mmCIF file of C-alpha atoms in Angstrom:
data_model
loop_
_atom_site.group_PDB
_atom_site.id
_atom_site.type_symbol
_atom_site.label_atom_id
_atom_site.label_comp_id
_atom_site.label_asym_id
_atom_site.label_seq_id
_atom_site.Cartn_x
_atom_site.Cartn_y
_atom_site.Cartn_z
ATOM 1 C CA UNK A 1 -54.000 -54.853 23.007
ATOM 2 C CA UNK A 2 -52.749 -51.706 24.657
ATOM 3 C CA UNK A 3 -49.102 -50.737 25.004
ATOM 4 C CA UNK A 4 -49.062 -51.822 28.664
ATOM 5 C CA UNK A 5 -49.624 -55.528 27.907
ATOM 6 C CA UNK A 6 -48.388 -58.152 25.475
ATOM 7 C CA UNK A 7 -49.066 -61.854 24.997
ATOM 8 C CA UNK A 8 -46.547 -63.964 26.889
ATOM 9 C CA UNK A 9 -45.665 -66.078 23.835
ATOM 10 C CA UNK A 10 -45.111 -62.992 21.674
ATOM 11 C CA UNK A 11 -43.016 -61.351 24.410
ATOM 12 C CA UNK A 12 -40.808 -64.442 24.837
ATOM 13 C CA UNK A 13 -40.270 -64.532 21.086
ATOM 14 C CA UNK A 14 -39.590 -60.782 20.906
ATOM 15 C CA UNK A 15 -36.941 -60.902 23.654
ATOM 16 C CA UNK A 16 -35.275 -63.856 21.881
ATOM 17 C CA UNK A 17 -35.876 -66.592 24.434
ATOM 18 C CA UNK A 18 -37.395 -68.722 21.665
ATOM 19 C CA UNK A 19 -36.399 -68.722 18.012
ATOM 20 C CA UNK A 20 -39.981 -68.794 16.713
ATOM 21 C CA UNK A 21 -43.297 -67.746 18.151
ATOM 22 C CA UNK A 22 -44.694 -71.219 17.578
ATOM 23 C CA UNK A 23 -41.933 -72.652 19.816
ATOM 24 C CA UNK A 24 -42.909 -70.145 22.507
ATOM 25 C CA UNK A 25 -46.570 -71.151 22.151
ATOM 26 C CA UNK A 26 -45.649 -74.841 22.382
ATOM 27 C CA UNK A 27 -43.626 -74.191 25.548
ATOM 28 C CA UNK A 28 -46.655 -72.476 27.102
ATOM 29 C CA UNK A 29 -48.890 -75.418 26.179
ATOM 30 C CA UNK A 30 -46.382 -77.859 27.675
ATOM 31 C CA UNK A 31 -46.375 -75.946 30.978
ATOM 32 C CA UNK A 32 -42.769 -74.703 30.744
ATOM 33 C CA UNK A 33 -43.751 -71.037 31.178
ATOM 34 C CA UNK A 34 -44.969 -69.508 34.445
ATOM 35 C CA UNK A 35 -46.058 -65.932 35.047
ATOM 36 C CA UNK A 36 -46.170 -64.929 38.695
ATOM 37 C CA UNK A 37 -45.775 -68.564 39.770
ATOM 38 C CA UNK A 38 -48.811 -69.807 37.809
ATOM 39 C CA UNK A 39 -48.695 -71.806 34.570
ATOM 40 C CA UNK A 40 -49.300 -69.463 31.660
ATOM 41 C CA UNK A 41 -51.305 -69.979 28.516
ATOM 42 C CA UNK A 42 -49.900 -68.472 25.333
ATOM 43 C CA UNK A 43 -52.401 -65.599 25.242
ATOM 44 C CA UNK A 44 -51.896 -64.563 28.868
ATOM 45 C CA UNK A 45 -50.919 -60.899 29.051
ATOM 46 C CA UNK A 46 -47.688 -59.789 30.705
ATOM 47 C CA UNK A 47 -47.141 -56.350 32.162
ATOM 48 C CA UNK A 48 -44.038 -54.487 33.321
ATOM 49 C CA UNK A 49 -42.938 -55.891 36.670
ATOM 50 C CA UNK A 50 -44.230 -59.451 36.036
ATOM 51 C CA UNK A 51 -41.867 -62.334 36.774
ATOM 52 C CA UNK A 52 -41.700 -64.928 33.979
ATOM 53 C CA UNK A 53 -40.045 -68.312 34.606
ATOM 54 C CA UNK A 54 -39.125 -70.369 31.567
ATOM 55 C CA UNK A 55 -37.828 -73.962 31.799
ATOM 56 C CA UNK A 56 -35.146 -74.549 29.160
ATOM 57 C CA UNK A 57 -32.878 -77.614 29.115
ATOM 58 C CA UNK A 58 -33.921 -78.598 32.634
ATOM 59 C CA UNK A 59 -33.105 -75.233 34.209
ATOM 60 C CA UNK A 60 -35.378 -72.293 35.011
ATOM 61 C CA UNK A 61 -34.662 -68.914 33.470
ATOM 62 C CA UNK A 62 -36.027 -66.106 35.662
ATOM 63 C CA UNK A 63 -36.995 -62.995 33.711
ATOM 64 C CA UNK A 64 -38.638 -59.785 34.877
ATOM 65 C CA UNK A 65 -40.615 -57.782 32.332
ATOM 66 C CA UNK A 66 -39.374 -54.194 32.136
ATOM 67 C CA UNK A 67 -41.147 -53.217 28.943
ATOM 68 C CA UNK A 68 -43.730 -55.071 26.878
ATOM 69 C CA UNK A 69 -42.914 -55.627 23.230
ATOM 70 C CA UNK A 70 -44.612 -57.927 20.760
ATOM 71 C CA UNK A 71 -42.342 -57.581 17.717
ATOM 72 C CA UNK A 72 -38.660 -58.433 17.345
ATOM 73 C CA UNK A 73 -36.431 -55.412 17.868
ATOM 74 C CA UNK A 74 -32.724 -54.687 18.080
ATOM 75 C CA UNK A 75 -30.533 -56.127 20.819
ATOM 76 C CA UNK A 76 -30.301 -52.805 22.693
ATOM 77 C CA UNK A 77 -34.093 -52.603 23.005
ATOM 78 C CA UNK A 78 -34.275 -56.249 24.059
ATOM 79 C CA UNK A 79 -31.834 -55.542 26.895
ATOM 80 C CA UNK A 80 -34.070 -52.669 27.995
ATOM 81 C CA UNK A 81 -37.179 -54.885 27.873
ATOM 82 C CA UNK A 82 -36.041 -57.749 30.085
ATOM 83 C CA UNK A 83 -34.199 -58.115 33.390
ATOM 84 C CA UNK A 84 -32.554 -61.556 33.585
ATOM 85 C CA UNK A 85 -32.355 -62.652 37.232
ATOM 86 C CA UNK A 86 -31.324 -66.240 36.539
ATOM 87 C CA UNK A 87 -28.733 -67.506 39.037
ATOM 88 C CA UNK A 88 -25.493 -68.837 37.547
ATOM 89 C CA UNK A 89 -25.521 -72.553 36.668
ATOM 90 C CA UNK A 90 -23.978 -75.026 39.124
ATOM 91 C CA UNK A 91 -20.349 -76.002 38.512
ATOM 92 C CA UNK A 92 -19.737 -78.980 36.238
ATOM 93 C CA UNK A 93 -18.276 -80.935 39.131
ATOM 94 C CA UNK A 94 -21.652 -80.893 40.908
ATOM 95 C CA UNK A 95 -23.774 -81.952 37.944
ATOM 96 C CA UNK A 96 -24.346 -85.651 37.391
ATOM 97 C CA UNK A 97 -22.400 -87.377 34.643
ATOM 98 C CA UNK A 98 -24.632 -89.217 32.202
ATOM 99 C CA UNK A 99 -22.760 -91.898 30.254
ATOM 100 C CA UNK A 100 -23.700 -92.120 26.593
ATOM 101 C CA UNK A 101 -22.961 -94.630 23.892
ATOM 102 C CA UNK A 102 -21.376 -93.608 20.631
ATOM 103 C CA UNK A 103 -23.839 -93.041 17.833
ATOM 104 C CA UNK A 104 -24.014 -96.055 15.573
ATOM 105 C CA UNK A 105 -22.472 -98.364 18.173
ATOM 106 C CA UNK A 106 -25.484 -100.642 17.866
ATOM 107 C CA UNK A 107 -27.291 -102.605 20.485
ATOM 108 C CA UNK A 108 -25.422 -103.126 23.767
ATOM 109 C CA UNK A 109 -23.880 -106.544 24.230
ATOM 110 C CA UNK A 110 -24.614 -108.692 27.259
ATOM 111 C CA UNK A 111 -21.339 -107.529 28.779
ATOM 112 C CA UNK A 112 -22.255 -103.872 28.123
ATOM 113 C CA UNK A 113 -25.664 -104.375 29.736
ATOM 114 C CA UNK A 114 -24.069 -105.925 32.809
ATOM 115 C CA UNK A 115 -21.679 -102.982 33.091
ATOM 116 C CA UNK A 116 -24.571 -100.547 32.745
ATOM 117 C CA UNK A 117 -26.507 -102.341 35.489
ATOM 118 C CA UNK A 118 -23.381 -102.287 37.659
ATOM 119 C CA UNK A 119 -23.090 -98.507 37.193
ATOM 120 C CA UNK A 120 -26.742 -98.056 38.126
ATOM 121 C CA UNK A 121 -26.163 -99.874 41.394
ATOM 122 C CA UNK A 122 -27.987 -103.070 40.520
ATOM 123 C CA UNK A 123 -26.396 -106.501 40.655
ATOM 124 C CA UNK A 124 -24.287 -105.730 43.706
ATOM 125 C CA UNK A 125 -23.482 -109.416 44.146
ATOM 126 C CA UNK A 126 -22.292 -109.792 40.551
ATOM 127 C CA UNK A 127 -18.577 -110.663 40.540
ATOM 128 C CA UNK A 128 -17.281 -110.671 36.988
ATOM 129 C CA UNK A 129 -18.002 -110.934 33.322
#
């Protein structure tokens, strides 16, 4: 490969989006990586100026390739290789609250299940426990 291109999985690993190259390859296979709006395979080349969108934890990270690198380098060179255009995350007040049970709490009781259904909006006519 010439200096003007790099594999998208190697570039994502080199700019520290993924901890290992195999994780970057798996993300490409799963369809979490897009280059120029199209789903990218792991071996797809990226060039300076390409927009790479990566879905991590349910949010898209928008990256623009400034320089192609295929090996891990120092943090200063990483900053010169990528332009992060990701918008700031929404405030916590606007994100949905997902109730969770304590680990090891066991199977929900009948009362717990009724409360869960009540939270989900089912059993509107249910009066009490």
